[in-house]
PDB file of C-alpha atoms and ligand atoms in Angstrom:
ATOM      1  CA  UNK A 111      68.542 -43.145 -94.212  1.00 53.00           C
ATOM      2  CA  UNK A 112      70.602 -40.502 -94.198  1.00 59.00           C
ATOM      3  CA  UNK A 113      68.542 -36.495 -94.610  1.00 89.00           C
ATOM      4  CA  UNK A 114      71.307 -34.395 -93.915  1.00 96.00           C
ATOM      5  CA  UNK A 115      75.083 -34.584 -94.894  1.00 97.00           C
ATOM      6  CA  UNK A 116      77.692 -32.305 -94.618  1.00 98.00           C
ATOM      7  CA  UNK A 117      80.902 -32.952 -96.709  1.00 98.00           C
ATOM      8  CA  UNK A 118      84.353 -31.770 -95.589  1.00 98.00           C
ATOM      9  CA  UNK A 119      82.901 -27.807 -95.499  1.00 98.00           C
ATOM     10  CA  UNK A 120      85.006 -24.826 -95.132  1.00 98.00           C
ATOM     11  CA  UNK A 121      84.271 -21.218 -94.435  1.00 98.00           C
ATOM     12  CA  UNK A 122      87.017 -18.708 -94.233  1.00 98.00           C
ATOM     13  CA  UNK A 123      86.679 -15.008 -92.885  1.00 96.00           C
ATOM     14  CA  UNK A 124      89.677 -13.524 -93.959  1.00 94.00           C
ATOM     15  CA  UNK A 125      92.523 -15.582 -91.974  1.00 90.00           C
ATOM     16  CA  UNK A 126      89.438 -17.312 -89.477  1.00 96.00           C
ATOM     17  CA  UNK A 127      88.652 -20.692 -90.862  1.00 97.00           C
ATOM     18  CA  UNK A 128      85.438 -20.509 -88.784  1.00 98.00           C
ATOM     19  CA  UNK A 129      84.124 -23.875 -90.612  1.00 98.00           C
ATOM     20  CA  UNK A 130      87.216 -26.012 -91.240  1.00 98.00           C
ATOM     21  CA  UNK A 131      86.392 -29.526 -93.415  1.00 98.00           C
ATOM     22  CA  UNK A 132      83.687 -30.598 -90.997  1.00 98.00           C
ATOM     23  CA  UNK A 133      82.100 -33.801 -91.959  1.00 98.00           C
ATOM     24  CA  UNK A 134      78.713 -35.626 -90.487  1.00 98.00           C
ATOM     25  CA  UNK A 135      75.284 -37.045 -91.295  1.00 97.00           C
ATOM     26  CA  UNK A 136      71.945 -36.548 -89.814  1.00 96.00           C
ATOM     27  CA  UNK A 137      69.758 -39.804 -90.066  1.00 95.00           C
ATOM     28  CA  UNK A 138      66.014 -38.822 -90.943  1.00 94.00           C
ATOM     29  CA  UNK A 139      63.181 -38.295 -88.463  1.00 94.00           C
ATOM     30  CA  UNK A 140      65.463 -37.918 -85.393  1.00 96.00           C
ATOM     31  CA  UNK A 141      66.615 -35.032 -82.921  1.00 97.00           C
ATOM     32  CA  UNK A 142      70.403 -33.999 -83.251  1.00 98.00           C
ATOM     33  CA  UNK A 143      72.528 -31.266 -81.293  1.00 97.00           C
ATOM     34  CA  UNK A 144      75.631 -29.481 -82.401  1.00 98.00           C
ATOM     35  CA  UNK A 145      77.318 -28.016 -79.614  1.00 97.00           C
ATOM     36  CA  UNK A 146      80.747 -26.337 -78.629  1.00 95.00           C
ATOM     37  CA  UNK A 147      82.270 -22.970 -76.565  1.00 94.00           C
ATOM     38  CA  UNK A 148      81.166 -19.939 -78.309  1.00 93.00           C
ATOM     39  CA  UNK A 149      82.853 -18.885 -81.389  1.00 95.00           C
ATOM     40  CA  UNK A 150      83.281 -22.571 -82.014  1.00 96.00           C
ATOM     41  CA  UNK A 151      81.306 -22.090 -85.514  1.00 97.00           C
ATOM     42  CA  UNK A 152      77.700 -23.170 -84.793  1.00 97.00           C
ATOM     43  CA  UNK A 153      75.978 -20.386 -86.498  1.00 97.00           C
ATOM     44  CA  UNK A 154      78.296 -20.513 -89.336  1.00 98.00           C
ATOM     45  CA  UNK A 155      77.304 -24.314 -90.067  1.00 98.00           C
ATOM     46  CA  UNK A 156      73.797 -23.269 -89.581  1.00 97.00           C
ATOM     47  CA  UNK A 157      74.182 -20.476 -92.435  1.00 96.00           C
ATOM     48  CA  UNK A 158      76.246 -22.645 -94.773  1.00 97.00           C
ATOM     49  CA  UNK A 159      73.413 -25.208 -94.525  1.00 97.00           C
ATOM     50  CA  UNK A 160      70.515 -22.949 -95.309  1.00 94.00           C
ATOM     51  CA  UNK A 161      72.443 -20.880 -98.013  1.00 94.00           C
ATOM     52  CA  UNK A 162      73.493 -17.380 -95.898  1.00 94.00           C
ATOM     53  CA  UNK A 163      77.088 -18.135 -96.690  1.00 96.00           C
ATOM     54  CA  UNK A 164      78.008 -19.924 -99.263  1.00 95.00           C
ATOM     55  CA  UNK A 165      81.460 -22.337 -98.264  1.00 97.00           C
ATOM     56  CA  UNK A 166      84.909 -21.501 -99.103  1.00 98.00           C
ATOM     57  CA  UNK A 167      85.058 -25.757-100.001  1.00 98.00           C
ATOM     58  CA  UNK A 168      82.687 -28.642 -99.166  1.00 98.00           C
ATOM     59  CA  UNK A 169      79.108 -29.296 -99.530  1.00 98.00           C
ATOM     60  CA  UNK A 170      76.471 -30.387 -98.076  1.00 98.00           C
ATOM     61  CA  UNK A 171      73.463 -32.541 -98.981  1.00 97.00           C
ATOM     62  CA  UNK A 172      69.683 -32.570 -98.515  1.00 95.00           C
ATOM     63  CA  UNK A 173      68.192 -36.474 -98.972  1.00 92.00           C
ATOM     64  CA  UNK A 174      71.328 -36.575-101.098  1.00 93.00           C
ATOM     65  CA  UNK A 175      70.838 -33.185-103.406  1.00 94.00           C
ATOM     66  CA  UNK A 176      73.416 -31.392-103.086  1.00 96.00           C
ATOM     67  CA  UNK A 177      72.082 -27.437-101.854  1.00 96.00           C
ATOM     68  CA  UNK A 178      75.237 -25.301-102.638  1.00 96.00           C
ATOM     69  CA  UNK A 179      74.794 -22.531-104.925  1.00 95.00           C
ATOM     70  CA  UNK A 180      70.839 -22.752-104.130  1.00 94.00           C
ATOM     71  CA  UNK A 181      69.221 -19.661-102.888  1.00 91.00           C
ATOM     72  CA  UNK A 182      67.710 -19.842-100.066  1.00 88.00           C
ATOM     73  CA  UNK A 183      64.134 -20.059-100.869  1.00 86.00           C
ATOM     74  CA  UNK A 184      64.810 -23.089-103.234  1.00 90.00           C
ATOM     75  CA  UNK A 185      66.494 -24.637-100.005  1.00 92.00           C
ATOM     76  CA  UNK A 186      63.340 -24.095 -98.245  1.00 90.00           C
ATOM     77  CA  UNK A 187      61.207 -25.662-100.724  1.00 89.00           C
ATOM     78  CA  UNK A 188      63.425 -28.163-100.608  1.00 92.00           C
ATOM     79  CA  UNK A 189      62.749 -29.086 -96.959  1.00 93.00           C
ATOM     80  CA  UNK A 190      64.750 -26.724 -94.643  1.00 94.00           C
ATOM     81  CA  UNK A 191      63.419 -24.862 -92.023  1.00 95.00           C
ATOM     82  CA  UNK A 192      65.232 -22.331 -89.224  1.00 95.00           C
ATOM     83  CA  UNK A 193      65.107 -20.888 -86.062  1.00 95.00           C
ATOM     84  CA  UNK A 194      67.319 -17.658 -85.493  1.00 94.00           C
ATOM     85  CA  UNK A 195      69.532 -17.678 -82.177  1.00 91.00           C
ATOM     86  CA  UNK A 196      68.182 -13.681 -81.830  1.00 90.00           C
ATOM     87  CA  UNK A 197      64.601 -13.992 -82.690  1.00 88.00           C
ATOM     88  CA  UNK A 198      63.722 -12.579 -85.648  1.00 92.00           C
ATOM     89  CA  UNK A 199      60.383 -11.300 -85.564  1.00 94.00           C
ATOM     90  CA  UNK A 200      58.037  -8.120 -87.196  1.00 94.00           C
ATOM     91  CA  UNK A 201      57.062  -6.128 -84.906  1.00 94.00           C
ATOM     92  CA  UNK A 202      55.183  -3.966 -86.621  1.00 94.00           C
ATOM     93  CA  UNK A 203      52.721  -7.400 -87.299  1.00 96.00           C
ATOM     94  CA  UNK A 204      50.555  -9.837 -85.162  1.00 97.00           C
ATOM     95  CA  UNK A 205      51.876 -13.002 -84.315  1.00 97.00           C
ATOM     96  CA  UNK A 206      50.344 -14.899 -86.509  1.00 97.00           C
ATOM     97  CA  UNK A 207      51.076 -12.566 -89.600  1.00 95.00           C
ATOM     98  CA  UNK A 208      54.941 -13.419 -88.806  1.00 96.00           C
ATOM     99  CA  UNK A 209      54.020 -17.210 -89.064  1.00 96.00           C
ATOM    100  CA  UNK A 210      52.414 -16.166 -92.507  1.00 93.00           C
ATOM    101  CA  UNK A 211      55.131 -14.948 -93.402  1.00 90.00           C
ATOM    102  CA  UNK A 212      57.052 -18.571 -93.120  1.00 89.00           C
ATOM    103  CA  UNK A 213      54.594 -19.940 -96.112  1.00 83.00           C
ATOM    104  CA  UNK A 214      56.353 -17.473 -98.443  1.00 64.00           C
ATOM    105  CA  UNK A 215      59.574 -16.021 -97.372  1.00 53.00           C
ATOM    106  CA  UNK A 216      62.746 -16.825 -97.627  1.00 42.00           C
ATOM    107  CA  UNK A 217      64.608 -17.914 -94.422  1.00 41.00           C
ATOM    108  CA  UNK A 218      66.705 -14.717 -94.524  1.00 43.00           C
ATOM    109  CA  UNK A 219      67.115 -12.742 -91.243  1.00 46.00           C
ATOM    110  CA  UNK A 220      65.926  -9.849 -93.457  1.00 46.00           C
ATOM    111  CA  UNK A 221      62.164 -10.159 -93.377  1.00 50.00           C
ATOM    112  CA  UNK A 222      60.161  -8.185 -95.932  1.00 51.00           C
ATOM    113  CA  UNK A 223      57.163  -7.892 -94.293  1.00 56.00           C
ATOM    114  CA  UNK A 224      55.813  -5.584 -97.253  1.00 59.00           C
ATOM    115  CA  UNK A 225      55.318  -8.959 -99.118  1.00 59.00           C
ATOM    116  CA  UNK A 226      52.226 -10.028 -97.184  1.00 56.00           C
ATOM    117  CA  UNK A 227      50.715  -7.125 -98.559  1.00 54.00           C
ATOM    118  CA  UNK A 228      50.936  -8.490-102.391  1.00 57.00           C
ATOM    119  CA  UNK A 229      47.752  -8.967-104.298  1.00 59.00           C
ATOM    120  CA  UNK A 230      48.379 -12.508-104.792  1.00 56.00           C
ATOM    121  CA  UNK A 231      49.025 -13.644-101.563  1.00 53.00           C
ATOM    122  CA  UNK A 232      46.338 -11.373-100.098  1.00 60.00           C
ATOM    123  CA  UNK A 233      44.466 -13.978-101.872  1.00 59.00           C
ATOM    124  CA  UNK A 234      45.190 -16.561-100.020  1.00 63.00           C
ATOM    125  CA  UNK A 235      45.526 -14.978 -96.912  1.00 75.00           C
ATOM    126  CA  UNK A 236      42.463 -16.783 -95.511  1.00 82.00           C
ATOM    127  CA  UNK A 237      43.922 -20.649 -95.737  1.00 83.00           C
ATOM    128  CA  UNK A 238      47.964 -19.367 -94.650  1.00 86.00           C
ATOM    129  CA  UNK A 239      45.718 -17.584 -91.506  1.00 91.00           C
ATOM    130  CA  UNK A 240      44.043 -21.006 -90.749  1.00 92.00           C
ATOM    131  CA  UNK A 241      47.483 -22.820 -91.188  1.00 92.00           C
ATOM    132  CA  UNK A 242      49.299 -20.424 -89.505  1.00 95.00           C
ATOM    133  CA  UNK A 243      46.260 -20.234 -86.446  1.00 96.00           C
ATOM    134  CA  UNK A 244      46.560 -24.134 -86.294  1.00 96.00           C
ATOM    135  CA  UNK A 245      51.094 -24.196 -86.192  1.00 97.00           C
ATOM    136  CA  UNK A 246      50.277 -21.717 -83.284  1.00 97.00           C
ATOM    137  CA  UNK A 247      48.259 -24.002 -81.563  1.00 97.00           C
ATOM    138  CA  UNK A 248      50.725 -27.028 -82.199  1.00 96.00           C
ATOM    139  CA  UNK A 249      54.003 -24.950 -80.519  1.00 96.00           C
ATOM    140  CA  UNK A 250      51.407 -23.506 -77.906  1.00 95.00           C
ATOM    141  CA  UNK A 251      50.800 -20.573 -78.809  1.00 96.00           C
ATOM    142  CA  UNK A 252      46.992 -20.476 -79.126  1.00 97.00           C
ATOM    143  CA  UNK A 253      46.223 -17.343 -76.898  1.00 97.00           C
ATOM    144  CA  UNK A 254      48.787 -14.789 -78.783  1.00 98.00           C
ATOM    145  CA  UNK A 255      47.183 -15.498 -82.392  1.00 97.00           C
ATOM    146  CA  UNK A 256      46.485 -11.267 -82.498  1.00 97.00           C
ATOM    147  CA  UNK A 257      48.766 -10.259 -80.153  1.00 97.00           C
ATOM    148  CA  UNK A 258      51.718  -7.948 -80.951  1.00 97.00           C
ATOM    149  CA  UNK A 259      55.086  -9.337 -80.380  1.00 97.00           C
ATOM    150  CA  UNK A 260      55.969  -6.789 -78.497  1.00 96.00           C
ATOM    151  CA  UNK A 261      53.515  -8.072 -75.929  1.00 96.00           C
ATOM    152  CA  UNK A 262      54.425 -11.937 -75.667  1.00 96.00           C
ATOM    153  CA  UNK A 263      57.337 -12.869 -73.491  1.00 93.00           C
ATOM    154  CA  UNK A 264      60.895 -13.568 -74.873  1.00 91.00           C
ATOM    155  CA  UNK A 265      60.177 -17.344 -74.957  1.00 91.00           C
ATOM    156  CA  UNK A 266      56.576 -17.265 -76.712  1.00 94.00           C
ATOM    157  CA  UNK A 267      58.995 -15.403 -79.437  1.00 95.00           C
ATOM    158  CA  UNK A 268      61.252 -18.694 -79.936  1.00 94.00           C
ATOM    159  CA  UNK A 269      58.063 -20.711 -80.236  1.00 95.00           C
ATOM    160  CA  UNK A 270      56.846 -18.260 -82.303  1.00 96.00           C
ATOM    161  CA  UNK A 271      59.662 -18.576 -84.755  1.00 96.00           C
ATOM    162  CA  UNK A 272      59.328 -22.235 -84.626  1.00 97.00           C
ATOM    163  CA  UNK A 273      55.422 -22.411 -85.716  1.00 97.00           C
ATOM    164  CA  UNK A 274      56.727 -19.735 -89.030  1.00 96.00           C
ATOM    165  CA  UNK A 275      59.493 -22.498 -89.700  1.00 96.00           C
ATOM    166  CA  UNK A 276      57.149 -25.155 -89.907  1.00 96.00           C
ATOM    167  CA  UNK A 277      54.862 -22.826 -91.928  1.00 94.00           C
ATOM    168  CA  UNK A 278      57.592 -23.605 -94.667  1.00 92.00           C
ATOM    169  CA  UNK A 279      56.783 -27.520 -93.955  1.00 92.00           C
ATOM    170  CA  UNK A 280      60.257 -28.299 -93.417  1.00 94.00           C
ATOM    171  CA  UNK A 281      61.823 -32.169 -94.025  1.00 94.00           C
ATOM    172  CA  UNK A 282      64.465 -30.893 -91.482  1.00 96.00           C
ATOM    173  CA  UNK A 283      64.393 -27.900 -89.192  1.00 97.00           C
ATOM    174  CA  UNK A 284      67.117 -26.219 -87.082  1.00 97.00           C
ATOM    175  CA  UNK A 285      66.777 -23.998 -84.385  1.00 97.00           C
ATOM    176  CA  UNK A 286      69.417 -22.085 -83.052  1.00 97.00           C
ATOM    177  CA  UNK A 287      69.495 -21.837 -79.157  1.00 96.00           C
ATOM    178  CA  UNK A 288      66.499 -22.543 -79.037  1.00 95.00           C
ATOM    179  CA  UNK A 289      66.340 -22.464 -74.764  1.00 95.00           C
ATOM    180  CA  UNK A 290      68.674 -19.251 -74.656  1.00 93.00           C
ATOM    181  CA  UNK A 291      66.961 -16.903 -72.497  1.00 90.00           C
ATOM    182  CA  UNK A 292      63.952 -19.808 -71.073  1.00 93.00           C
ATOM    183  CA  UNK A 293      63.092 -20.053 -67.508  1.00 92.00           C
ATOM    184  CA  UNK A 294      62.865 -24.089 -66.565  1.00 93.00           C
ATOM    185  CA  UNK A 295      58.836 -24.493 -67.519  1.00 92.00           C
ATOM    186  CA  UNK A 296      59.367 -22.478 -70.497  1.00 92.00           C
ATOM    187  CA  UNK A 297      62.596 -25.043 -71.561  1.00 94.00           C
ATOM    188  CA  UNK A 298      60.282 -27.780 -70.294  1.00 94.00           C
ATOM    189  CA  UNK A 299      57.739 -27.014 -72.847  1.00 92.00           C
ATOM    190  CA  UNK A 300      60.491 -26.749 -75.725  1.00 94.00           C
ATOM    191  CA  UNK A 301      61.676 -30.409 -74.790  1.00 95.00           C
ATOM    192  CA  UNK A 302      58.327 -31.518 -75.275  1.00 95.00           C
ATOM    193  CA  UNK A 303      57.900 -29.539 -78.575  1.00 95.00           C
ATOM    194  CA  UNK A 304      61.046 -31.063 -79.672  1.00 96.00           C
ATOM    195  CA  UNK A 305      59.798 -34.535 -79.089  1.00 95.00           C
ATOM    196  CA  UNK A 306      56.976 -33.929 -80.734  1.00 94.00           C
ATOM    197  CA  UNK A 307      58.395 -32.816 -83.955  1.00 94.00           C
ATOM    198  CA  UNK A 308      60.587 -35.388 -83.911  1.00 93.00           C
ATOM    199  CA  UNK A 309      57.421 -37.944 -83.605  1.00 93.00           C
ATOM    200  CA  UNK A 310      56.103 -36.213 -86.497  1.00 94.00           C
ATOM    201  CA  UNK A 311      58.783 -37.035 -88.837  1.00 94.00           C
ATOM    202  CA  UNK A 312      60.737 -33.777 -88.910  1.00 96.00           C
ATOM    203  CA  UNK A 313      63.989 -33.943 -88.304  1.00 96.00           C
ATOM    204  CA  UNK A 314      65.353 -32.218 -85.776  1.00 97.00           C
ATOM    205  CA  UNK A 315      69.384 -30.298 -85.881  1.00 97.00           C
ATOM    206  CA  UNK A 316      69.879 -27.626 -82.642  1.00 97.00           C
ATOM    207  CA  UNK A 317      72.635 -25.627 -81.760  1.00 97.00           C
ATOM    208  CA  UNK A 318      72.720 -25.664 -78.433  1.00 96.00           C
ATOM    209  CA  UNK A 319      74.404 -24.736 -75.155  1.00 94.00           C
ATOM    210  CA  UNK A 320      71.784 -26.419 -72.299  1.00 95.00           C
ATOM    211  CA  UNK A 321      72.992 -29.562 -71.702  1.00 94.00           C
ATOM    212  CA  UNK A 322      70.162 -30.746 -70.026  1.00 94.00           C
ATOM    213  CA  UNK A 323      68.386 -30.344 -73.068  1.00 96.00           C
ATOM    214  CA  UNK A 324      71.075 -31.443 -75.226  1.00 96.00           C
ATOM    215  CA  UNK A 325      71.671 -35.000 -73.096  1.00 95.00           C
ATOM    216  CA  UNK A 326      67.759 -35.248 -72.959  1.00 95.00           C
ATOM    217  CA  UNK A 327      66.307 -34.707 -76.574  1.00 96.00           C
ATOM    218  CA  UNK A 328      69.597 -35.925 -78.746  1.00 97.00           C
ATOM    219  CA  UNK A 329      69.894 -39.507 -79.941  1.00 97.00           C
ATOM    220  CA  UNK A 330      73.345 -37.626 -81.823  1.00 97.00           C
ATOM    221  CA  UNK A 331      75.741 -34.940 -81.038  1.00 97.00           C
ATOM    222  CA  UNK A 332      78.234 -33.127 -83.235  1.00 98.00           C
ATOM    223  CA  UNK A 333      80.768 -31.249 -81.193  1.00 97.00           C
ATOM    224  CA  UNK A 334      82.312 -28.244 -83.273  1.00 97.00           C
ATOM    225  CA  UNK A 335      85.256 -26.420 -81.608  1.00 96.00           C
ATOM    226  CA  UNK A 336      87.536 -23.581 -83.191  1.00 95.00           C
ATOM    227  CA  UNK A 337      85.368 -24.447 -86.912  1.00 97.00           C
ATOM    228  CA  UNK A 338      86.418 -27.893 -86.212  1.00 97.00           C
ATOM    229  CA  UNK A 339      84.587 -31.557 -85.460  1.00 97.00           C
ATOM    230  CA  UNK A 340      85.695 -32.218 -82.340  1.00 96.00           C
ATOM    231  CA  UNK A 341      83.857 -35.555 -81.629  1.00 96.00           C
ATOM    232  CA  UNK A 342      80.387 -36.547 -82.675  1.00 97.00           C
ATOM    233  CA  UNK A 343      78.094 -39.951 -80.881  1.00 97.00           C
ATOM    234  CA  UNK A 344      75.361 -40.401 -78.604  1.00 97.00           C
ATOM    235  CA  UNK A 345      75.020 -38.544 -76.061  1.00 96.00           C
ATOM    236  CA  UNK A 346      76.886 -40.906 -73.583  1.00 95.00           C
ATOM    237  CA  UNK A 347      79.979 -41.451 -75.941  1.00 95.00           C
ATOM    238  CA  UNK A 348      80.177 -37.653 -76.031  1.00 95.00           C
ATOM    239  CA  UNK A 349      79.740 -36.861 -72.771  1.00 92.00           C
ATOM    240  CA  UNK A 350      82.698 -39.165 -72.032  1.00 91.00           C
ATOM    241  CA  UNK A 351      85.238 -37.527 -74.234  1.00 93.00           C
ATOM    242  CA  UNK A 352      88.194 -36.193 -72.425  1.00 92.00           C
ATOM    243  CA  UNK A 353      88.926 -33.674 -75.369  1.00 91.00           C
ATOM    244  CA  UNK A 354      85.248 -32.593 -75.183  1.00 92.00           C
ATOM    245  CA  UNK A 355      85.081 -32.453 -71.403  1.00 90.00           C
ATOM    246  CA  UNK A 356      88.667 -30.321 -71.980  1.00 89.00           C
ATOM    247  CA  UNK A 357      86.938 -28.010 -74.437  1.00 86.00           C
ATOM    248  CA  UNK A 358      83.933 -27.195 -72.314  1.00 79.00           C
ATOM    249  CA  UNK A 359      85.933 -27.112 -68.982  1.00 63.00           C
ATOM    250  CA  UNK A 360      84.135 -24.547 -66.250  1.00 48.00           C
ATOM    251  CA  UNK A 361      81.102 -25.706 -68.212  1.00 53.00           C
ATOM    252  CA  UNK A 362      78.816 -27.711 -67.391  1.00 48.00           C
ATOM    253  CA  UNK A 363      79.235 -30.681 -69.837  1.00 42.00           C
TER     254      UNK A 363
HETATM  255  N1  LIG B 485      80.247 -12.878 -91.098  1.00 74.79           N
HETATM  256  C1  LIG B 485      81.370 -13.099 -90.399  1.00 74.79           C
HETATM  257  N2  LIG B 485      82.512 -12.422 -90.676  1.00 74.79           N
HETATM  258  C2  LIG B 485      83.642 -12.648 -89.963  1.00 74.79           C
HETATM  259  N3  LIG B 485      83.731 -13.536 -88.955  1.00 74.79           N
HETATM  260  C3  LIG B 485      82.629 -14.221 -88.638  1.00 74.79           C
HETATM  261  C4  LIG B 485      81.381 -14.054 -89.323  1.00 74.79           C
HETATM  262  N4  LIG B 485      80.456 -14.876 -88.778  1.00 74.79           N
HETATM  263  C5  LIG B 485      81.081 -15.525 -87.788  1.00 74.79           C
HETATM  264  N5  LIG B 485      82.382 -15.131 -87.700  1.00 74.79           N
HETATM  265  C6  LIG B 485      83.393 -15.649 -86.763  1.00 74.79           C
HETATM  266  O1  LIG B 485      83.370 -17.064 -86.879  1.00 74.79           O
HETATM  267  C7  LIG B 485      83.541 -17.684 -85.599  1.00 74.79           C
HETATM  268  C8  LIG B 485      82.387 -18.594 -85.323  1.00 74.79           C
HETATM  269  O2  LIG B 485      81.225 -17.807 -85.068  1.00 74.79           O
HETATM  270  P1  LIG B 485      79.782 -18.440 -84.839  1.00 74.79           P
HETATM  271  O3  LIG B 485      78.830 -17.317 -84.695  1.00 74.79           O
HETATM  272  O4  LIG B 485      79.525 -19.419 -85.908  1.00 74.79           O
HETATM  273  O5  LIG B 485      80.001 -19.172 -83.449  1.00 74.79           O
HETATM  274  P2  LIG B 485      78.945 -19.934 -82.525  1.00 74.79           P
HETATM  275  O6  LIG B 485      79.501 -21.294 -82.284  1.00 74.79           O
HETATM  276  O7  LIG B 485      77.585 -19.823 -83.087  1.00 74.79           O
HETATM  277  O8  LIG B 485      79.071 -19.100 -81.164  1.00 74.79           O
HETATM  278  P3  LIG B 485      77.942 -18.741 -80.055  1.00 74.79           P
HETATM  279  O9  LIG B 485      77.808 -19.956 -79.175  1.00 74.79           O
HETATM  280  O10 LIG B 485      78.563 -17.607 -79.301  1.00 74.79           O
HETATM  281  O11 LIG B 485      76.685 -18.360 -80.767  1.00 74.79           O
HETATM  282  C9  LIG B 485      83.690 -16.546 -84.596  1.00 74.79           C
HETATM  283  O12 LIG B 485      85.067 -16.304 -84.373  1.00 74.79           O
HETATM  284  C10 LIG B 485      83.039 -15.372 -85.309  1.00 74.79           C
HETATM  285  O13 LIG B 485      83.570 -14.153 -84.876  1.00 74.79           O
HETATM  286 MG1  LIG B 486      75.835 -18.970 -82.467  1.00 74.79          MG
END
């Protein structure tokens, strides 16, 4: 079955077609990559899908609703979840307050972290804690429940941003560069993570630019370069493509 599909979507900035009429589907329950150079429009898919931009054309299609002209917070309730390629992350709260803040915020980068302070929510504060205690434990986070952000190294913040995803209890999460910025443990750990969510049923979209990672965790890869599909297969089909090799040359694809 097919959870994610995006139909022959645009997105102009000015004269930039930085989207232009890409087309795929995401099959449920399984871990996908989108990759290209930078600039190639990764981050601009990523926004389309969860409702940042809306497209100049095209649509795209959550277990076959369509999720244009939806705000974001009815896409979330809907089943998306997201990752941010620069974490974004209070710091004026505890670690686990940001994953709070994933049960009832939008997935805007502009975090409003004067909500958690609303009667009603204050409420509940006691079961989102205990869900948002337990999320930290499943990314491995555990030991940095109190801790300031500040305080927890730069790849404890990805995680950290992962756990107030799920806190939205996504159908389908992506996570934008996700390994940026990792040592080789920490990107170790975030393969295993990745597996694991994917056991769990989520389905899995990253934007990517470790191939390691990519070739590892993927069972399918869409290639975006200059807003457009370049190619798009398993990991060995795409790893094979002249054009893609072309587009990545000096890389290491
Ligand atoms: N809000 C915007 N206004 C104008 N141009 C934009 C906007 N957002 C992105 N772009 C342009 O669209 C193109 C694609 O950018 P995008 O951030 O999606 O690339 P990317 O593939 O995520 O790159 P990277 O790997 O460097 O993160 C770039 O040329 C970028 O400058
Ligand atoms: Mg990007």
């Amino acid at each position: 079955m097919s959870d994610l599909q995006v139909v022959a979507l645009s997105k102009v900035f000015g004269g930039l077609r930085a989207t232009d009429d890409v087309s795929f589907s995401i099959e449920a329950g399984t871990v996908n990559s989108i990759i290209g150079p930078n600039g190639a429009g990764k981050t601009t898919l990523l926004n389309l899908i969860t409702g940042i931009y809306e497209p100049s054309s095209g649509d795209v299609r959550l277990g076959g609703k369509s999720l244009i002209g939806k705000p974001t917070h009815v896409r979330v309730g809907m089943g998306l979840g997201r990752t941010f390629q620069t974490p974004q992350i209070c710091h004026n709260m505890s670690a686990i307050e940001n994953v709070m803040l994933g049960s009832h915020l939008q997935l805007d980068s502009r975090l409003a972290p004067a909500a958690l302070r609303r009667r009603s929510i204050v409420s509940a504060d006691k079961q989102c804690r205990a869900r948002a205690a337990e999320l930290m434990n499943y990314v491995g986070l555990g030991r940095y429940l109190e801790e300031s952000p500040g305080a927890m190294p730069y790849g404890a913040l990805k995680r950290l941003e992962i756990a107030r995803a799920l806190a939205g209890s996504p159908k389908l999460i992506l996570l934008d560069e996700p390994a940026a910025g990792l040592g080789a443990p920490e990107k170790a750990e975030l393969s295993q993570l990745i597996s694991k969510l994917s056991e769990s049923g989520v389905t899995t979209v990253l934007v990517e630019h470790d191939m390691k990672l990519v070739m590892s965790v993927s069972k399918h890869i869409v290639v975006l370069n200059y807003g457009k599909k370049l190619a798009e297969g398993t990991p060995d089909v795409v790893r094979d493509n002249p054009e893609v090799i072309a587009a990545y040359l000096g890389r290491a694809a």
